[in-house]
Coordinates of C-alpha atoms and ligand atoms in Angstrom, one line a residue:
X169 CA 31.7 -11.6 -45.3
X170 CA 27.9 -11.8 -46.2
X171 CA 25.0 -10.0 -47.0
X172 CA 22.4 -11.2 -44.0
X173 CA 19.4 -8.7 -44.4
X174 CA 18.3 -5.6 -46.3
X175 CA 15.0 -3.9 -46.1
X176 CA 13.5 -0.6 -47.8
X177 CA 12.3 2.1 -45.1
X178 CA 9.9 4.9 -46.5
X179 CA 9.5 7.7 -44.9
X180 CA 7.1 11.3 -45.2
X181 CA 9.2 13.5 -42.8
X182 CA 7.7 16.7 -45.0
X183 CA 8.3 14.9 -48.1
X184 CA 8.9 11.1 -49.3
X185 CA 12.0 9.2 -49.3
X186 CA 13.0 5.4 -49.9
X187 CA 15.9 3.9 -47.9
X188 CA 17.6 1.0 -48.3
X189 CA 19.3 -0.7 -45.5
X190 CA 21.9 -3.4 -45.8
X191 CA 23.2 -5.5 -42.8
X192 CA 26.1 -8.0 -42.4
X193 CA 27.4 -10.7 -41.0
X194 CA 30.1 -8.5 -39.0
X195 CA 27.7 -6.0 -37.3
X196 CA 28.3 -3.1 -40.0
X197 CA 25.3 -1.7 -42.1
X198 CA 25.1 0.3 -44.6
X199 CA 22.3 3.0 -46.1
X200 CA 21.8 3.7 -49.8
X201 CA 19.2 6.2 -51.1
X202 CA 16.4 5.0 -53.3
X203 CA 13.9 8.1 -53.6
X204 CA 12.3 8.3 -57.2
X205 CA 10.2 11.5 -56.7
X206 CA 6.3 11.1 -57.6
X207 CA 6.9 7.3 -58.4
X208 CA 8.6 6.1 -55.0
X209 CA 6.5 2.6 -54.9
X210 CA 7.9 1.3 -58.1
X211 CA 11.7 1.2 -56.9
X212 CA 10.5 0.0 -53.6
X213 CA 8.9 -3.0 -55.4
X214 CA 11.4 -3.6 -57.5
X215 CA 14.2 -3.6 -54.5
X216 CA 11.9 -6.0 -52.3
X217 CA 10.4 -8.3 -55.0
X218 CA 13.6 -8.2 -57.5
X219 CA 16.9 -7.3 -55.9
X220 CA 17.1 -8.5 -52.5
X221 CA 16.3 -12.2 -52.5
X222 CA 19.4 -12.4 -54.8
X223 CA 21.9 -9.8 -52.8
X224 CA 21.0 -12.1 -49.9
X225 CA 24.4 -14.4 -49.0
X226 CA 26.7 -12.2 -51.3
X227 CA 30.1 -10.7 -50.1
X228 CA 29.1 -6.9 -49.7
X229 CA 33.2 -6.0 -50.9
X230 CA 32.1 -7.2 -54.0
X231 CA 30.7 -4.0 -55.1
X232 CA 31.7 -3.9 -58.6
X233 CA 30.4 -7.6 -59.3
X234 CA 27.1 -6.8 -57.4
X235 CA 26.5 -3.8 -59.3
X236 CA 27.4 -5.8 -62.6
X237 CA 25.2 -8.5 -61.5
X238 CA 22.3 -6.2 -61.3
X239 CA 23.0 -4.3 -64.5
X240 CA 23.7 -7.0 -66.6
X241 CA 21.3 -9.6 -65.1
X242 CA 18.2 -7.2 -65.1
X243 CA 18.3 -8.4 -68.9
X244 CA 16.2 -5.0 -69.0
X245 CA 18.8 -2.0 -68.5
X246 CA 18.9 0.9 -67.5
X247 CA 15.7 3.4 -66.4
X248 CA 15.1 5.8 -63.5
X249 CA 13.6 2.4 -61.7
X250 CA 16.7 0.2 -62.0
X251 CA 19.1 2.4 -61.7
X252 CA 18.1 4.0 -58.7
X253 CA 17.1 0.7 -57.0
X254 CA 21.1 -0.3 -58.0
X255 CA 21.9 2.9 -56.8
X256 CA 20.7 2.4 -53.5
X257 CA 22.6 -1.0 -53.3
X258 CA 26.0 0.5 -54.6
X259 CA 25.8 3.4 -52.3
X260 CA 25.3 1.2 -49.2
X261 CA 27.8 -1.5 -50.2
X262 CA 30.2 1.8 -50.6
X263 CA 29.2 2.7 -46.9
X264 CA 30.1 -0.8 -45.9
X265 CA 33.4 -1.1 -47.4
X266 CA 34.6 2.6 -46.3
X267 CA 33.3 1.7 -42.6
X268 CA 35.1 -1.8 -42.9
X269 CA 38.2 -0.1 -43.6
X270 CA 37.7 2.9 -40.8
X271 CA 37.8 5.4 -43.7
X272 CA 35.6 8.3 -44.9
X273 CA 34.0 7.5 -48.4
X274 CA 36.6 10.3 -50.1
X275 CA 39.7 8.3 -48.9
X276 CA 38.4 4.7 -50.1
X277 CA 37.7 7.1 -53.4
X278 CA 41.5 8.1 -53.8
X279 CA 41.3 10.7 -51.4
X280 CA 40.4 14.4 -51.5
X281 CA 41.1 16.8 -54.4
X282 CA 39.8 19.7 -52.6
X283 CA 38.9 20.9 -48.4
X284 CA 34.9 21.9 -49.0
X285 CA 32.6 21.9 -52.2
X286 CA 30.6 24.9 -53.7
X287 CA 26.9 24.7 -53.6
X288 CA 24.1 26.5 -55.2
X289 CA 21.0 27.9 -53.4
X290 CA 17.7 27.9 -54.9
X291 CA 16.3 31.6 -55.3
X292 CA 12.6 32.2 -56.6
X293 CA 9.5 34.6 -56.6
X294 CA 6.6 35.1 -58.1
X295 CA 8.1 38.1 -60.0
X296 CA 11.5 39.8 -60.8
X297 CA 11.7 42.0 -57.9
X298 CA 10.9 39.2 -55.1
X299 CA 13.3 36.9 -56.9
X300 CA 15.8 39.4 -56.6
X301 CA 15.4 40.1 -52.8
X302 CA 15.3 35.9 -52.7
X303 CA 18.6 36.1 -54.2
X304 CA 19.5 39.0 -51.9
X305 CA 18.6 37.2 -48.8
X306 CA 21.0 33.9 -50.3
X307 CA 24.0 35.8 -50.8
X308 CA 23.4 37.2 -47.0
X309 CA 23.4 33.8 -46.1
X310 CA 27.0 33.3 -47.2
X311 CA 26.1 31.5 -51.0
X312 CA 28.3 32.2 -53.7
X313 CA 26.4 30.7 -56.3
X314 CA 22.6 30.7 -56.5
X315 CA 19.9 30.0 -59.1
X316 CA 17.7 31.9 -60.1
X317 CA 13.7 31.4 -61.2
X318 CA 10.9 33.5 -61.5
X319 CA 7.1 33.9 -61.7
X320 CA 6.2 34.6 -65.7
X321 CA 3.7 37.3 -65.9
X322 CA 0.3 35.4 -67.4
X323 CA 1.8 32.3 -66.9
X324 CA 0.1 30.0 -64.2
X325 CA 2.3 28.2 -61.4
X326 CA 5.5 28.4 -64.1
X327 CA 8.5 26.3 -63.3
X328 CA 10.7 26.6 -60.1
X329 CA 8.5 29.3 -58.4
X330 CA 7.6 28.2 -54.8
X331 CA 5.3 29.3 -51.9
X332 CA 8.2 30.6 -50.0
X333 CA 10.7 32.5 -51.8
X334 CA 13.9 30.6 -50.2
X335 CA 12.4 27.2 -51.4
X336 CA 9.9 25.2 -54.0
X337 CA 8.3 21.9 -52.9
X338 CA 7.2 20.9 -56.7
X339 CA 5.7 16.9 -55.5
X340 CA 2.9 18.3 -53.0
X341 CA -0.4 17.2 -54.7
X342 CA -2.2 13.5 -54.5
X343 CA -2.1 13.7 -58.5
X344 CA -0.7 15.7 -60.6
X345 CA -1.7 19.3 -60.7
X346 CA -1.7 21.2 -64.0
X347 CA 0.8 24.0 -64.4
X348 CA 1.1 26.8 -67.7
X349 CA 4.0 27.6 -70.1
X350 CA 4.6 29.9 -72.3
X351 CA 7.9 30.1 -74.4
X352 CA 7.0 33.8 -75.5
X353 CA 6.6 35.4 -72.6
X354 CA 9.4 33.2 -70.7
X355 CA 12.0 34.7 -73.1
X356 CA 10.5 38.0 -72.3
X357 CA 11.4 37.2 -68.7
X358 CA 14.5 35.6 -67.7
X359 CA 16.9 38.4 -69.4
X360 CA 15.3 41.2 -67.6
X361 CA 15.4 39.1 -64.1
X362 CA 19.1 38.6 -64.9
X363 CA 19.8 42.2 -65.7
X364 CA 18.0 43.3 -62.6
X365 CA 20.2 40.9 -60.8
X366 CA 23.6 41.9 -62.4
X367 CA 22.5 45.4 -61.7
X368 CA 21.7 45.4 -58.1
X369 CA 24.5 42.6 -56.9
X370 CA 27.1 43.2 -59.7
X371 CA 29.4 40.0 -60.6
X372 CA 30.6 38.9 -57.8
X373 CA 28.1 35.8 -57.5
X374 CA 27.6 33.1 -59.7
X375 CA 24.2 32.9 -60.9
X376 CA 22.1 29.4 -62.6
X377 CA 19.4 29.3 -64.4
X378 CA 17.2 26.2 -65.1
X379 CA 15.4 25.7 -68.2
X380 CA 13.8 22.5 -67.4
X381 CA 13.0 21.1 -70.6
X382 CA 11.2 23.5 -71.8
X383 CA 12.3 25.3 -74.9
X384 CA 12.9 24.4 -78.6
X385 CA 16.8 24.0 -79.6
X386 CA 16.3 27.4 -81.8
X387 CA 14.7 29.4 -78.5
X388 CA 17.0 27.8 -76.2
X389 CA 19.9 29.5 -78.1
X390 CA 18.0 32.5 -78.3
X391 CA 17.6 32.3 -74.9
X392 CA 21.5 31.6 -74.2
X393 CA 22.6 34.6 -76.6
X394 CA 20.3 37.4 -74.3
X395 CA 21.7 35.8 -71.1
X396 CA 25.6 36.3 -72.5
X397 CA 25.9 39.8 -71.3
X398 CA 24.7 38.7 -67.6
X399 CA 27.8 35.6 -67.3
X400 CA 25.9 32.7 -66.3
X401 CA 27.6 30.1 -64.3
X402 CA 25.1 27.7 -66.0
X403 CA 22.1 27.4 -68.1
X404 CA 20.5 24.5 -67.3
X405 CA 18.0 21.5 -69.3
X406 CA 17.6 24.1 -71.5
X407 CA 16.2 22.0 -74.7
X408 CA 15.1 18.2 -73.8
X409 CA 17.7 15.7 -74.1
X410 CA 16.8 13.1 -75.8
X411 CA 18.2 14.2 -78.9
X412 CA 21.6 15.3 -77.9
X413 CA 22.0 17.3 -81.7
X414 CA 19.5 19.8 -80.4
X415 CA 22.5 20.8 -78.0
X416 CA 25.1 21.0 -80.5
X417 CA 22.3 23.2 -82.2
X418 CA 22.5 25.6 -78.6
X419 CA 26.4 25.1 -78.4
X420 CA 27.2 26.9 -81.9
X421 CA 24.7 29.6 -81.0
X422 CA 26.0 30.7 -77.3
X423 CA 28.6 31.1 -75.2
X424 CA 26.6 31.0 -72.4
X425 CA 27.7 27.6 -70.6
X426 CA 25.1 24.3 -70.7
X427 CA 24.4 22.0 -67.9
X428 CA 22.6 19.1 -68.3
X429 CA 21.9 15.1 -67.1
X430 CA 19.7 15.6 -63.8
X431 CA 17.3 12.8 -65.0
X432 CA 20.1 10.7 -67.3
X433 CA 20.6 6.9 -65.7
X434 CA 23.7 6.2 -67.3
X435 CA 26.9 6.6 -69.3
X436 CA 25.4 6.0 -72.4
X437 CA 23.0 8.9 -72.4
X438 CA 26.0 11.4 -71.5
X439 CA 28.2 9.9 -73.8
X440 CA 27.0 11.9 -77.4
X441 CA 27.0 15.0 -75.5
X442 CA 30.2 15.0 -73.6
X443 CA 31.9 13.7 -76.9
X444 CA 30.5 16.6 -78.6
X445 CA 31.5 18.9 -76.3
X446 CA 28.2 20.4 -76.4
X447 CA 27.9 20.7 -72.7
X448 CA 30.0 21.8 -69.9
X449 CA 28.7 19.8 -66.9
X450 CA 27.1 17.2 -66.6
X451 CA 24.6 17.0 -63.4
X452 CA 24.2 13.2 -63.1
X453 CA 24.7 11.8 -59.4
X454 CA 24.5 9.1 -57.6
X455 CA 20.7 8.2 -57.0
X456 CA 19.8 9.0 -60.2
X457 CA 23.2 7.7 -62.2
X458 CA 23.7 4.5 -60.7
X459 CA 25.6 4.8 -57.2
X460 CA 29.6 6.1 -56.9
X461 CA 30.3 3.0 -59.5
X462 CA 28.8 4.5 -62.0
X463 CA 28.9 7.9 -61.5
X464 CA 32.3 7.9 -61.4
X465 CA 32.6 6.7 -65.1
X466 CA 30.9 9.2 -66.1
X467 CA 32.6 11.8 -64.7
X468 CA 36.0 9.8 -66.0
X469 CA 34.3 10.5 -69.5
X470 CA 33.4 13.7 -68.6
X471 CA 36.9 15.0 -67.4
X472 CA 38.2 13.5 -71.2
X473 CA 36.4 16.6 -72.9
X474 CA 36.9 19.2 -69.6
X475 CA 33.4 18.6 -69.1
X476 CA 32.7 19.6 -64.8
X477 CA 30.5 17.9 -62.6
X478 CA 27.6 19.4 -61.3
X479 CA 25.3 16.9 -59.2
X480 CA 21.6 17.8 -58.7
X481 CA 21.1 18.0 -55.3
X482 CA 16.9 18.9 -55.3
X483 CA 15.3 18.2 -51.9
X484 CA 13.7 14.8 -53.5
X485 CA 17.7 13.8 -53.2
X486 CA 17.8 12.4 -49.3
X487 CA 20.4 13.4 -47.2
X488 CA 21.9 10.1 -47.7
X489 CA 22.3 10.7 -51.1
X490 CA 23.8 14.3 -50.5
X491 CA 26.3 12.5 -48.3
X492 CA 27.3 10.4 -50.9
X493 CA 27.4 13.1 -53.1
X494 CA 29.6 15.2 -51.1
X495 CA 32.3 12.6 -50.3
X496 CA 31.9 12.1 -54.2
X497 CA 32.7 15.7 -54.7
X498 CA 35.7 15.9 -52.5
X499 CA 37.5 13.4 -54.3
X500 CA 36.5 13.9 -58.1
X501 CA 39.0 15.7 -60.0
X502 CA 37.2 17.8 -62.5
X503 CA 34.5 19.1 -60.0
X504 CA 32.4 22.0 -61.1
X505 CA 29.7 22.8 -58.7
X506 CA 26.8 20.7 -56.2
X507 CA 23.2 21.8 -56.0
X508 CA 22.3 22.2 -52.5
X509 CA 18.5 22.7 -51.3
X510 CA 18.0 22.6 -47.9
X511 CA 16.1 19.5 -46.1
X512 CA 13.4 20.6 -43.3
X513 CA 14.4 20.1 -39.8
X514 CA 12.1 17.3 -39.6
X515 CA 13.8 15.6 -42.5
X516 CA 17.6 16.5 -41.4
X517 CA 16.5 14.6 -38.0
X518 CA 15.2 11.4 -39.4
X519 CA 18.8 11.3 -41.3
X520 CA 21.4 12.3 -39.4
X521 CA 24.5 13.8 -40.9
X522 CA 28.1 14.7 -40.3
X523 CA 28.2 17.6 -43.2
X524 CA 28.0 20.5 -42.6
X525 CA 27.4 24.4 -44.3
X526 CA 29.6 26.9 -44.0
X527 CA 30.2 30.1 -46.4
X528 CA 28.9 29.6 -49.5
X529 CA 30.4 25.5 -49.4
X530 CA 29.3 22.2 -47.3
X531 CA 31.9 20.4 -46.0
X532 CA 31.7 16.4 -45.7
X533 CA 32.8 14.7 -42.9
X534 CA 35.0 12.7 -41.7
X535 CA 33.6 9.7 -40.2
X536 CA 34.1 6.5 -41.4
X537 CA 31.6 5.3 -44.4
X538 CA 29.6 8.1 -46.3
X539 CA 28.3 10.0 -42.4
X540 CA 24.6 9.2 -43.1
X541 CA 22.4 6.8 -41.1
X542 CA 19.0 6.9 -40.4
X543 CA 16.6 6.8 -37.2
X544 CA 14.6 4.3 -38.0
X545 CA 12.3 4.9 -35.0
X546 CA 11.5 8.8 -36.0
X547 CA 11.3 7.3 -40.1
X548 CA 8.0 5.1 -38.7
X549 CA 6.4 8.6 -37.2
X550 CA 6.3 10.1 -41.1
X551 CA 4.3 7.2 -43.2
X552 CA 4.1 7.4 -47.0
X553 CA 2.1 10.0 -48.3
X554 CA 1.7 9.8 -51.8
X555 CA 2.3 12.9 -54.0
X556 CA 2.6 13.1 -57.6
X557 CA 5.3 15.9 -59.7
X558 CA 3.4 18.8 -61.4
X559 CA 2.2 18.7 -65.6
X560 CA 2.7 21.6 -67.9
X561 CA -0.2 22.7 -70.4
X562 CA -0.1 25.6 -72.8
X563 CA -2.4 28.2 -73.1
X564 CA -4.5 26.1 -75.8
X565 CA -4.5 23.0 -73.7
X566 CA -1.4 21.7 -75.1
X567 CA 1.0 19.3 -72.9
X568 CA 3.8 20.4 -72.4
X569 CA 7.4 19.4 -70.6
X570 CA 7.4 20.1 -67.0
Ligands
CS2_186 C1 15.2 20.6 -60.6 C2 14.6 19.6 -59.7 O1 16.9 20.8 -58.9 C3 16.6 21.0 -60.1 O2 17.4 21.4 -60.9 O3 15.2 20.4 -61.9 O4 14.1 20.3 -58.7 C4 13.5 18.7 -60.3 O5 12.5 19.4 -60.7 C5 13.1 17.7 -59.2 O6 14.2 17.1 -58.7 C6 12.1 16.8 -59.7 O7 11.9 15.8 -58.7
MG187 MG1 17.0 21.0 -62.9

């Protein structure tokens, strides 16, 4: 069996995605998920210019050898550009090999440890009391987890709030626009919304938080010690990290659990963390971590230390990639959670999909490969339309972490 022709689509429908198709020599094809959000032109260059003319001719069964091949022969591992351009590859070789055998993803996987997979809705406002009627409206939609953000009085455009309250579109400028942070006035914040939250909907409902980078080790346990009382299922990217101590710094400070690994590429940067048991899930997946090859080493690792999944699931994640994800999730033992933001009509039509929501969970389907294709024809009505992520500046001018 052989490769005989792959080529990247890219498509606007309400937001941009990169798509990688893979056709063989028997008729079967396969779709693989490329999107880097706000740099989208790098991976497609470096699938067109550096990975295809050499995937060209190969046996697509050969998934772990391919995905070897392009790790390994890159010379220059790792990175958001690689690894989601080997993504893409490993994720429609995966969809190949499970359509090849007539299976659904989950059974070529080992088969499913569980019938559907929790999900968390998104939940924002500009201030406590429309996040908490966000959250409010989420729960009447059936969600039995749901994070929750909100507007920080006298701080500009802070992280996670949206223009509508049931979503947040973060990529919609040309270039970057400039957004504010304040640590102060955040930590001022966050407990109250949670308190109002635990007040008005009790604890019945798992409730997230996202801390996206933003705070110091020392404030991000600060942080973690005032949300105790409100049982978090998850604080999440509280402290940056690139130094993984700073989390062991968190860990001996709180009880309130840690989720991290949205932007890590591979094994290696989840490895000090799990280890330490400084974390308790670990929200790598498959675009960003390397396709089900590697993603599934990582959660191996993970399930060593109890460590649960918890993929990251933002709208900038195609519905390929949530495909993949979810046939991921049925099968992998130590599941925690999956992040699930809704794609627009207009996007759920260029992709379509055989999962479906129902009560609080998505369930995958069952036909054979990972029950994503695209439309090709509707993909060429949305063309590219660059747009760049948000910056954060401090009240002095200071950059800051988005
Ligand atoms: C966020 C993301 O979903 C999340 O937890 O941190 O929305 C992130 O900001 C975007 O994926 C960036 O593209
Ligand atoms: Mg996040």
């Amino acid at each position: 069996m052989k490769i005989t022709g792959a080529r990247v689509i890219v498509c606007s429908p309400g937001r941009n995605f990169t798509t990688l198709k893979i056709e063989t020599d028997q008729g079967i094809h396969g779709i693989g998920d490329a999107t880097l959000n706000g740099r989208e032109l790098a991976v497609v260059s470096y699938l067109q210019d550096h990975v295809i003319p050499c995937i060209l001719g190969m046996d697509p069964r050969r998934i772990e050898d391919i995905w070897q091949y392009l790790y390994r022969g890159a010379y220059w591992r790792g990175g958001p550009v690689t690894m989601r351009a080997i993504a893409a590859v490993d994720v429609a070789l995966w969809d190949i090999k499970a359509k090849l055998a007539g299976m659904p993803l989950y059974d070529l996987l080992g088969g499913k440890s569980r019938e559907r997979v929790m999900v968390y809705g998104h939940a924002n406002g500009s201030d406590i009391s429309e996040t908490v009627d966000a959250v409010g409206a989420y729960i009447d939609m059936g969600y039995r987890a749901i994070r929750a953000q909100t507007g920080i009085p006298g701080v500009e455009d802070a992280y996670g709030v949206g223009r509508g309250k049931l979503q947040y579109e973060p990529a919609d400028t040309r270039l970057p626009s400039v957004g504010g942070w304040d640590t102060r006035k955040a930590l001022n914040t966050v407990p109250r919304l949670f308190e109002k939250l635990r007040d008005t909907y009790g604890f019945e409902h798992h409730l997230l938080h996202d801390g996206h980078h933003r705070y110091t080790p020392q404030e991000a346990a600060n942080l973690g010690q005032m949300l105790e009382p409100y049982q978090l299922f998850w604080l999440e990217d509280v402290t940056p990290a690139e130094n993984p101590q700073g989390f062991e710094l968190v860990r001996q400070h709180t009880t309130t659990p840690l989720a991290v690994g949205e932007i890590f590429n591979t094994i290696w940067q989840a490895r000090g963390l799990i280890e330490s048991q400084s974390i308790d899930f670990i929200r790598a997946t498959v675009v960003g971590a390397g396709g089900i090859t590697h993603l599934r080493r990582i959660a191996d690792l993970a399930a060593l230390y109890q460590v649960r999944t918890g993929c990251h699931g933002a709208t900038d994640l195609s519905p390929v990639t949530m495909g993949a994800a979810l046939h991921f999730d049925s099968w992998v033992p130590n599941f925690g959670i999956q992040e699930y933001m809704r794609h627009s009509q207009e996007t759920d039509a260029v992709f379509p999909h055989d999962y479906r929501f129902e009560d609080g969970y998505l369930i995958c389907g069952n036909t054979p490969g990972h029950g994503v294709d695209i439309d090709e024809d509707l993909a060429a009505k949305y063309p590219y339309d660059q747009k760049c992520l948000p910056v954060a500046r401090l009240d002095d001018g200071t950059m800051w972490n988005w």
